[in-house]
PDB file of C-alpha atoms in Angstrom:
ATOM      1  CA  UNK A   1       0.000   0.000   0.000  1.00 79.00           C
ATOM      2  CA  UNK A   2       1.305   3.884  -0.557  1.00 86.00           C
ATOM      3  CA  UNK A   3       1.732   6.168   2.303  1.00 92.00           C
ATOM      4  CA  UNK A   4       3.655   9.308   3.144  1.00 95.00           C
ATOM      5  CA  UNK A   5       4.209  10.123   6.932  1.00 96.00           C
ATOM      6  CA  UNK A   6       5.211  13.523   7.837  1.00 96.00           C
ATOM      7  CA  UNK A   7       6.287  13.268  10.954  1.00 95.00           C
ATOM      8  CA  UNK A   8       6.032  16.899  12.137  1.00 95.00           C
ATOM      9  CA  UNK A   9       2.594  18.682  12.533  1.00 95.00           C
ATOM     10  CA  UNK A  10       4.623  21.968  13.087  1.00 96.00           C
ATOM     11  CA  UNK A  11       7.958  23.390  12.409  1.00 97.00           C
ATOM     12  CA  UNK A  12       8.822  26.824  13.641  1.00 97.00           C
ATOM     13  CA  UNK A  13      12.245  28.136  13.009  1.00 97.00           C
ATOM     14  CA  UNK A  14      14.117  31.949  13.357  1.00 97.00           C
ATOM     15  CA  UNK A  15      14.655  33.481   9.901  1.00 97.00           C
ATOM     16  CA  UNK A  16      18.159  32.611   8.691  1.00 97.00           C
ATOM     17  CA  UNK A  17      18.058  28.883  10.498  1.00 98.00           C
ATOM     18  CA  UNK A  18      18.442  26.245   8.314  1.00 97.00           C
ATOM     19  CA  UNK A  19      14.703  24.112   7.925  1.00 97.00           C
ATOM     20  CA  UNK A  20      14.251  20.755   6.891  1.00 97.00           C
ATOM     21  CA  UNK A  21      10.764  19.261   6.494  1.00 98.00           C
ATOM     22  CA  UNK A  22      11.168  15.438   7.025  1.00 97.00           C
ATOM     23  CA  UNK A  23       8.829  12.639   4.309  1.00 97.00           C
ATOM     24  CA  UNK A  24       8.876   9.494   4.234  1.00 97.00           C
ATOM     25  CA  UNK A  25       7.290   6.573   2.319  1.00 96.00           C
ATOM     26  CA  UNK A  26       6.289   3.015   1.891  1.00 94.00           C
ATOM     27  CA  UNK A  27       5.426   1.956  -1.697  1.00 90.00           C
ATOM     28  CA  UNK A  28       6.979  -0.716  -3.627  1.00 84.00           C
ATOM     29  CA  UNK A  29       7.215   0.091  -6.999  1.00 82.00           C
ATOM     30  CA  UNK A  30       9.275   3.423  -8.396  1.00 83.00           C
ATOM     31  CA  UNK A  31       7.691   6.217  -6.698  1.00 86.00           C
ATOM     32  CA  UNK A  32       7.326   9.622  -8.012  1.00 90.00           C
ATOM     33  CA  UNK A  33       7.793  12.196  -4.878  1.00 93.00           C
ATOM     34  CA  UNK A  34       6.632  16.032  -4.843  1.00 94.00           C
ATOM     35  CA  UNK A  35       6.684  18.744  -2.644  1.00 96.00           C
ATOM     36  CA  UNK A  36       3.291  21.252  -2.719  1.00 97.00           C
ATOM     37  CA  UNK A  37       2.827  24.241  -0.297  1.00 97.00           C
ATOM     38  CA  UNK A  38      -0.015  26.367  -0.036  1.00 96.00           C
ATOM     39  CA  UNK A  39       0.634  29.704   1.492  1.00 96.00           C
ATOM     40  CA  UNK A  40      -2.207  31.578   3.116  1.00 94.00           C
ATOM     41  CA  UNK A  41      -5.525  31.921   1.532  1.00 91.00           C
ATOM     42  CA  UNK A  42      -4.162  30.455  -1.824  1.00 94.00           C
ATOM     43  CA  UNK A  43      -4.429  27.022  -3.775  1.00 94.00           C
ATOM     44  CA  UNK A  44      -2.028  24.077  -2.726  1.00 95.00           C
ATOM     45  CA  UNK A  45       1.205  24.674  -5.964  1.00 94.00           C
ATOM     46  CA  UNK A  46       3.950  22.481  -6.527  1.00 94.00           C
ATOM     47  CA  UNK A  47       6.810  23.025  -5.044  1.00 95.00           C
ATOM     48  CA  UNK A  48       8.546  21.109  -6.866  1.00 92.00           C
ATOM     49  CA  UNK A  49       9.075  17.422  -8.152  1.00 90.00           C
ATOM     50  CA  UNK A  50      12.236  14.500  -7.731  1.00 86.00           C
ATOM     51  CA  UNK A  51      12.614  13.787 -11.480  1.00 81.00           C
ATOM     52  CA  UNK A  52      13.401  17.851 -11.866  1.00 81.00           C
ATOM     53  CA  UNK A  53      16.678  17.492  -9.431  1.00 79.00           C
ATOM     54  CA  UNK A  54      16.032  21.122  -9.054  1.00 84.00           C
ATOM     55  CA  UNK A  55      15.943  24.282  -6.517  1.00 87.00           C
ATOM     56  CA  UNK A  56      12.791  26.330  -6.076  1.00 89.00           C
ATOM     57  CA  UNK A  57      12.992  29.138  -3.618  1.00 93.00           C
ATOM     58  CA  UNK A  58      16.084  27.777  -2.564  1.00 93.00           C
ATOM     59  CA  UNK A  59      14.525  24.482  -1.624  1.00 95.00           C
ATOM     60  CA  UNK A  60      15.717  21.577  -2.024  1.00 94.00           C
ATOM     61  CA  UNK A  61      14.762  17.692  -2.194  1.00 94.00           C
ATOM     62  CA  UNK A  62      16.624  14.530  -2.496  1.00 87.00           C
ATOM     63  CA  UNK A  63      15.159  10.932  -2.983  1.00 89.00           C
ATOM     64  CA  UNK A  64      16.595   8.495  -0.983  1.00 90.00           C
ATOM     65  CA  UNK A  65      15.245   5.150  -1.930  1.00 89.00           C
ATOM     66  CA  UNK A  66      17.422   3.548   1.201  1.00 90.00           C
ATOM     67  CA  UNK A  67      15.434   5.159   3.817  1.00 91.00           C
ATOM     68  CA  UNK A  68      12.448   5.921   1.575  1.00 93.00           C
ATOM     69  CA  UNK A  69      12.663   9.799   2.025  1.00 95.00           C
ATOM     70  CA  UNK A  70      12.390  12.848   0.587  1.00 96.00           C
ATOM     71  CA  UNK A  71      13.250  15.556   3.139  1.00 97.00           C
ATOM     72  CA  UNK A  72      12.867  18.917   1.822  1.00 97.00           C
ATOM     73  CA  UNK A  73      15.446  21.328   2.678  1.00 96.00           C
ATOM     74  CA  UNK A  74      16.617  25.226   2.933  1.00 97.00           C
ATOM     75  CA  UNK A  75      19.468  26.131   4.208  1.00 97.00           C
ATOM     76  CA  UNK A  76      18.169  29.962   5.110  1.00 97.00           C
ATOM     77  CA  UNK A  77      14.794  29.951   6.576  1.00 97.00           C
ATOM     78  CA  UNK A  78      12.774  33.266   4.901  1.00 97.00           C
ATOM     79  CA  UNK A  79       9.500  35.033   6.735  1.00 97.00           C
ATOM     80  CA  UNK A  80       8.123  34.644   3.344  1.00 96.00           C
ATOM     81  CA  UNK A  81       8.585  30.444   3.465  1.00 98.00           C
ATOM     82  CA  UNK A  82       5.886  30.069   6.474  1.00 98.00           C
ATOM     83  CA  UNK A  83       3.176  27.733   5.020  1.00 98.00           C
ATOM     84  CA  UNK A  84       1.871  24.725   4.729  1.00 97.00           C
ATOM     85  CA  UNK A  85       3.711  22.015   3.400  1.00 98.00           C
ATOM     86  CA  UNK A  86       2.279  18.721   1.839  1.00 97.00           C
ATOM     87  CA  UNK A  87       4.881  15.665   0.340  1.00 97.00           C
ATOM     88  CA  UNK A  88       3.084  13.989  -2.125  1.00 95.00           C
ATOM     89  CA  UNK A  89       3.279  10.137  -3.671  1.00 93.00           C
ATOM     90  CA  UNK A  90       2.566   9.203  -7.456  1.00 90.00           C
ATOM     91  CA  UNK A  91       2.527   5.637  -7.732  1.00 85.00           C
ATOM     92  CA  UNK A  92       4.474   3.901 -11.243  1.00 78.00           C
ATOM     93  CA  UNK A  93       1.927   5.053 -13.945  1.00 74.00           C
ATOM     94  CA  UNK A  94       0.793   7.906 -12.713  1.00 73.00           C
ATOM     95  CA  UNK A  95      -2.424   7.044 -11.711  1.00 79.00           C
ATOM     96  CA  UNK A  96      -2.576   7.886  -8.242  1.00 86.00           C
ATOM     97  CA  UNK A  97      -1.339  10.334  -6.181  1.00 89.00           C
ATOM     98  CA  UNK A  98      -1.955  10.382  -2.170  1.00 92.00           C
ATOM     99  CA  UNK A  99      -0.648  12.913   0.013  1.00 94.00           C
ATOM    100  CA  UNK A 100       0.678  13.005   3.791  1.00 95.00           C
ATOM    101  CA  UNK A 101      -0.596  15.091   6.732  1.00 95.00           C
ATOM    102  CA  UNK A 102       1.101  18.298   6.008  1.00 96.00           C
ATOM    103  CA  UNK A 103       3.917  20.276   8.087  1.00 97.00           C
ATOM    104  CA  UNK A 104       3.001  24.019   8.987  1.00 97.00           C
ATOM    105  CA  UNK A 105       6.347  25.608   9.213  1.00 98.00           C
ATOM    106  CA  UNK A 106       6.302  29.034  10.404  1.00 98.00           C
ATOM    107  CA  UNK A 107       9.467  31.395  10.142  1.00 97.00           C
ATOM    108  CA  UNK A 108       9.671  33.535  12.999  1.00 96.00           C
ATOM    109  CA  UNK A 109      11.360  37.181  12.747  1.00 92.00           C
TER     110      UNK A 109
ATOM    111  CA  UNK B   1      -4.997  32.312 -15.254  1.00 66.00           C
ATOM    112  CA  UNK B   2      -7.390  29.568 -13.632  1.00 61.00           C
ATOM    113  CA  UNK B   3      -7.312  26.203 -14.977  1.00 91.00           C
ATOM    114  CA  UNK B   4      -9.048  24.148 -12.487  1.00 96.00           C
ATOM    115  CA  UNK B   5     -12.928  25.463 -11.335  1.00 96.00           C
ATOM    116  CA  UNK B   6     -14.361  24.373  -8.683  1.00 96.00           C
ATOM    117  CA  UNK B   7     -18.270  25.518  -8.530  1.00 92.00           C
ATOM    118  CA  UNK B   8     -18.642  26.675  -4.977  1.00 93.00           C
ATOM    119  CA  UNK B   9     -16.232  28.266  -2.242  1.00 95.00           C
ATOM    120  CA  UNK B  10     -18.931  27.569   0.399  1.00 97.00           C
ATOM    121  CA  UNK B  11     -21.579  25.099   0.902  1.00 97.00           C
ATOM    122  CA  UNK B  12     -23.678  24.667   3.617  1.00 97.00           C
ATOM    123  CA  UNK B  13     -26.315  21.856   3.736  1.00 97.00           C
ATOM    124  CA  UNK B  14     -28.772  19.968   6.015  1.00 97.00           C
ATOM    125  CA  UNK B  15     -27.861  16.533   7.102  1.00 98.00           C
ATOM    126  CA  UNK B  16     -29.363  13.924   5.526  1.00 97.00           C
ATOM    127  CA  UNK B  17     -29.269  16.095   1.629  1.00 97.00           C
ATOM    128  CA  UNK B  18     -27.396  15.053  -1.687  1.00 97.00           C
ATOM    129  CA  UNK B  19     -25.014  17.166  -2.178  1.00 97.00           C
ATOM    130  CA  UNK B  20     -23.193  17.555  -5.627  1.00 97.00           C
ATOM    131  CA  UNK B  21     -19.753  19.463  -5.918  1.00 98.00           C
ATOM    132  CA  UNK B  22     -18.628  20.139  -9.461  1.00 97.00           C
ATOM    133  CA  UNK B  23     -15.086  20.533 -10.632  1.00 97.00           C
ATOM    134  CA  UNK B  24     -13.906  21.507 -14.321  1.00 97.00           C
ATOM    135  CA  UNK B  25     -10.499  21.683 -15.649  1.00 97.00           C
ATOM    136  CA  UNK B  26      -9.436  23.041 -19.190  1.00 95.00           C
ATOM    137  CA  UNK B  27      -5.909  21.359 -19.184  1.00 92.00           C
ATOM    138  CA  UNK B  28      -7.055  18.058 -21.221  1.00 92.00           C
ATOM    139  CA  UNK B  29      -5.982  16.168 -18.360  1.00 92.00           C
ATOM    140  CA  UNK B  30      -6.474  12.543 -18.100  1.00 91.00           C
ATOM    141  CA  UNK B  31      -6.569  12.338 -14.172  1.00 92.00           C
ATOM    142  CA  UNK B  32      -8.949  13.964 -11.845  1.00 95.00           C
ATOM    143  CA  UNK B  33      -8.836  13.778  -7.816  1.00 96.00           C
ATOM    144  CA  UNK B  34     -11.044  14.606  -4.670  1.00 97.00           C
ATOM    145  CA  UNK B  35      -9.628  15.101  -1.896  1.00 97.00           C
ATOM    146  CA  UNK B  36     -10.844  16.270   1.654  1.00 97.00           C
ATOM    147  CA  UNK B  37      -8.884  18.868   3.336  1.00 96.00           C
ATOM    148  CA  UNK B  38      -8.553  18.258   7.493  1.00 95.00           C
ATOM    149  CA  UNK B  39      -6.023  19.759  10.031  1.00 90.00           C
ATOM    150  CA  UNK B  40      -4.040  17.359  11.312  1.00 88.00           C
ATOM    151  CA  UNK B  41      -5.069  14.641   8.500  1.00 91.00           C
ATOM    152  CA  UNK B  42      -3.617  16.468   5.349  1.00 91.00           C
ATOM    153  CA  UNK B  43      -5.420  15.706   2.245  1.00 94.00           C
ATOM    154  CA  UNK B  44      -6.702  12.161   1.693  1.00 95.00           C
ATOM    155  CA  UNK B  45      -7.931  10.788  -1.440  1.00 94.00           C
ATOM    156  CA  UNK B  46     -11.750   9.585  -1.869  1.00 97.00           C
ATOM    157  CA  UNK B  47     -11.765   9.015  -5.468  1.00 96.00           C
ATOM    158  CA  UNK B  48      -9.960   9.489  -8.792  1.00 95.00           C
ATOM    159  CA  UNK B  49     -10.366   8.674 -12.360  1.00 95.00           C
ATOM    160  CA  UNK B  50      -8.367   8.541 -15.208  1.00 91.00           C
ATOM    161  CA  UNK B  51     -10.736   8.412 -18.105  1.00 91.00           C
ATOM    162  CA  UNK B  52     -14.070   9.392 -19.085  1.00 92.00           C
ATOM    163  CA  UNK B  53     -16.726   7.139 -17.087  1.00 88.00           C
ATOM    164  CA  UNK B  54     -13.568   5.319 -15.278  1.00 92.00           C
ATOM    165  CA  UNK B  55     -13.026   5.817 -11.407  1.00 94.00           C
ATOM    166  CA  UNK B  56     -11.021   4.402  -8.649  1.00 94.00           C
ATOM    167  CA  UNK B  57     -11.709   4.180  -5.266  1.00 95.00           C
ATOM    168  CA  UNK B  58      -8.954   6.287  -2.819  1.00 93.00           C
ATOM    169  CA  UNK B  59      -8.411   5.744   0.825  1.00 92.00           C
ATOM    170  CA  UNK B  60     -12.086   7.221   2.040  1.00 96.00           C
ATOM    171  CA  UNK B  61     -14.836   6.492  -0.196  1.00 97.00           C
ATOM    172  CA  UNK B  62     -17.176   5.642   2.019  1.00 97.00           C
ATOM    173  CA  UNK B  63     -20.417   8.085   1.766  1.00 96.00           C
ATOM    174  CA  UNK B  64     -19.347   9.094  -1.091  1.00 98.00           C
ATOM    175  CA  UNK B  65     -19.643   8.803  -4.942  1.00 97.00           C
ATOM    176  CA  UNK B  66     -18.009  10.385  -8.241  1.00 97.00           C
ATOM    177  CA  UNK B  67     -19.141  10.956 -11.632  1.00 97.00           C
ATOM    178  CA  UNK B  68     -16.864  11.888 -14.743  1.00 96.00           C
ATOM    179  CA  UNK B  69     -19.179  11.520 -18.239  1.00 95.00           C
ATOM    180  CA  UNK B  70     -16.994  14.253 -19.648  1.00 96.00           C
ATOM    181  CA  UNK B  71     -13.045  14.173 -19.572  1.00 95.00           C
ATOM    182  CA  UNK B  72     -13.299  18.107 -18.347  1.00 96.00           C
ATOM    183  CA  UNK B  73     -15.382  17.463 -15.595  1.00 97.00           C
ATOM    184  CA  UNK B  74     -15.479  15.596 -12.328  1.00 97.00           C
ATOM    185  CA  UNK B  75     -18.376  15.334  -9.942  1.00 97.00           C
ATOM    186  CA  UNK B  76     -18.153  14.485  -6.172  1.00 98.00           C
ATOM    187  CA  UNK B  77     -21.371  13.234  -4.607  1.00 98.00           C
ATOM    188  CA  UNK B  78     -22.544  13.056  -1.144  1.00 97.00           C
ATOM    189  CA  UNK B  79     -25.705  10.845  -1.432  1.00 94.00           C
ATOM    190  CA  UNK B  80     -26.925  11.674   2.302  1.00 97.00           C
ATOM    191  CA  UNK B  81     -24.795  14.153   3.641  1.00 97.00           C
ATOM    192  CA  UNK B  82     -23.532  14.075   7.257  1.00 97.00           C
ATOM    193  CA  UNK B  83     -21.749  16.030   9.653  1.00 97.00           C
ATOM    194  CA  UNK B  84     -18.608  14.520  10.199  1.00 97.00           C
ATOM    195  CA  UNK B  85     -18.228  14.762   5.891  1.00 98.00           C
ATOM    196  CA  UNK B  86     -17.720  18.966   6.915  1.00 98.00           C
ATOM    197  CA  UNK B  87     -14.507  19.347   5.088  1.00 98.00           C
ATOM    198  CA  UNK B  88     -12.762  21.362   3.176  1.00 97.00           C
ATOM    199  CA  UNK B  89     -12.949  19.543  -0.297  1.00 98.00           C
ATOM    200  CA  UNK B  90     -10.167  19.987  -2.918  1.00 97.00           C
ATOM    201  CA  UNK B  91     -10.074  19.169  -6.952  1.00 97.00           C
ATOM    202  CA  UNK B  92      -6.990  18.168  -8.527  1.00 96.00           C
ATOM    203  CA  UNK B  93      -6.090  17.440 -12.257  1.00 94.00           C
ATOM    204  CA  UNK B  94      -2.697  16.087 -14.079  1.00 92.00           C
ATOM    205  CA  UNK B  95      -1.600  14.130 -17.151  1.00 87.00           C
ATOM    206  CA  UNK B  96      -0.427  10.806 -16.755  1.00 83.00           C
ATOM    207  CA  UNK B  97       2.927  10.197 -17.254  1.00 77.00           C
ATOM    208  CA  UNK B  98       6.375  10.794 -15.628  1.00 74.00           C
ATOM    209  CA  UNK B  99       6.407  14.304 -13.852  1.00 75.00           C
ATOM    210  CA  UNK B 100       3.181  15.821 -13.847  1.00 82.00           C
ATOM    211  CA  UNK B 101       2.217  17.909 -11.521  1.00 87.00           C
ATOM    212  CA  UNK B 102      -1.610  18.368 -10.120  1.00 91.00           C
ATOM    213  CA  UNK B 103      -3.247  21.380 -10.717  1.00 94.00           C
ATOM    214  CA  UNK B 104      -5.739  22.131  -7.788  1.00 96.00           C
ATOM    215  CA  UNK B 105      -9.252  24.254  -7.377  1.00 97.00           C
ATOM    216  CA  UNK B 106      -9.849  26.849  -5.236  1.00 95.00           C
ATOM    217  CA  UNK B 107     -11.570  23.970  -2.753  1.00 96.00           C
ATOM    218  CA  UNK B 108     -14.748  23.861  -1.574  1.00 97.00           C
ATOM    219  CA  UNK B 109     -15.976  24.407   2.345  1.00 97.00           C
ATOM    220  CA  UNK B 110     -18.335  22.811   2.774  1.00 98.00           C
ATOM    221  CA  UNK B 111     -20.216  22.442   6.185  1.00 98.00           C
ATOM    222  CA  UNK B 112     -23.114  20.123   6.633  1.00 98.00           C
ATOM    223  CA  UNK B 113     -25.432  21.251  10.123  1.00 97.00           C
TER     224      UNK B 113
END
């Protein structure tokens, strides 16, 4: 069966600390992983995706298929990054995509 | 630049009524979700589809039901709604493939009294 477990309900850092948003999974085919966030009164976005290998906002994400995570990562915490975080499971095919509980990090001044 | 509609922001209905929430999406997209929205739950799946008149169970169908006659548009039905199904309800659409991401509606509060 999928799942995502994010361990931490809440996250709340001092701008400038590094953050990182723990995931982790159970699936057992090839996984696709994604980060969404959706900041205050807006729609749930991508963050951004595994395949990419990229940075978005200075983010960060790397798959680890040992430990079956995907932390997501900054290594300077902004006012501007306090939201709600969701990591997010498509299983091989594309098909289906389930979603863990969320993080609510909150970057204090 | 909105790409997926859902038809209400707020609902509120009587226990016990059928309740239909719409969702349309102009992307082409193969795959549409429902999800309900809860603190301290995230967002679970009730059902998807990926194809006209196909759908899937998720992980909480129960109470529930989904239409899809048209590959734009994805129904969510509540055939006798109940309190504990006040949520907020989100609509998601992607391609299938490698990479795609979801595309979500505004979502949907509804509150059932």
């Amino acid at each position: 069966a999928q799942r995502v477990t994010q361990p931490e309900k809440l996250l709340s850092v001092f701008k400038g600390a590094p953050v990182e948003l723990k995931c982790n999974y159970s699936y057992s085919g090839s996984p696709e992983l994604f980060w969404y966030v959706q900041y205050s009164r807006q729609r749930l976005q991508l963050l951004l995706r595994h395949i990419s290998r990229e940075s978005i906002k200075g983010f960060t994400a790397d798959l680890n298929k040992g430990e079956t995570s995907f932390h997501l990562k900054k290594p300077f915490a902004q006012e501007e990054d306090s939201a709600m975080y969701y990591c997010a499971l498509t299983n091989t095919g594309g098909f289906k995509t389930i979603f863990g509980a969320g993080t609510r990090l909150f970057v204090k001044a | 630049d909105v790409k997926v509609t859902q038809s209400s922001r707020y609902l509120v209905k009587r226990t016990g009524e059928k309740v239909f929430l719409e969702c349309v999406q102009d992307m082409d997209h193969e795959n549409m979700f429902w999800y309900r929205q809860d603190p301290g739950l995230g967002l679970r799946l009730i059902y998807f589809s990926y194809d006209v008149k196909m759908k899937e169970k998720g992980d909480i169908p129960e109470g529930y039901s989904v239409s899809r006659e048209k590959k734009e548009r994805f129904s969510l039905i509540l055939e006798s709604a109940s309190t504990n199904q006040t949520s907020m309800y989100l609509c998601a659409s992607r391609f299938t493939g490698t990479g795609g991401e979801a595309f979500f509606g505004q979502g949907t509060r509804l509150t059932v009294v």
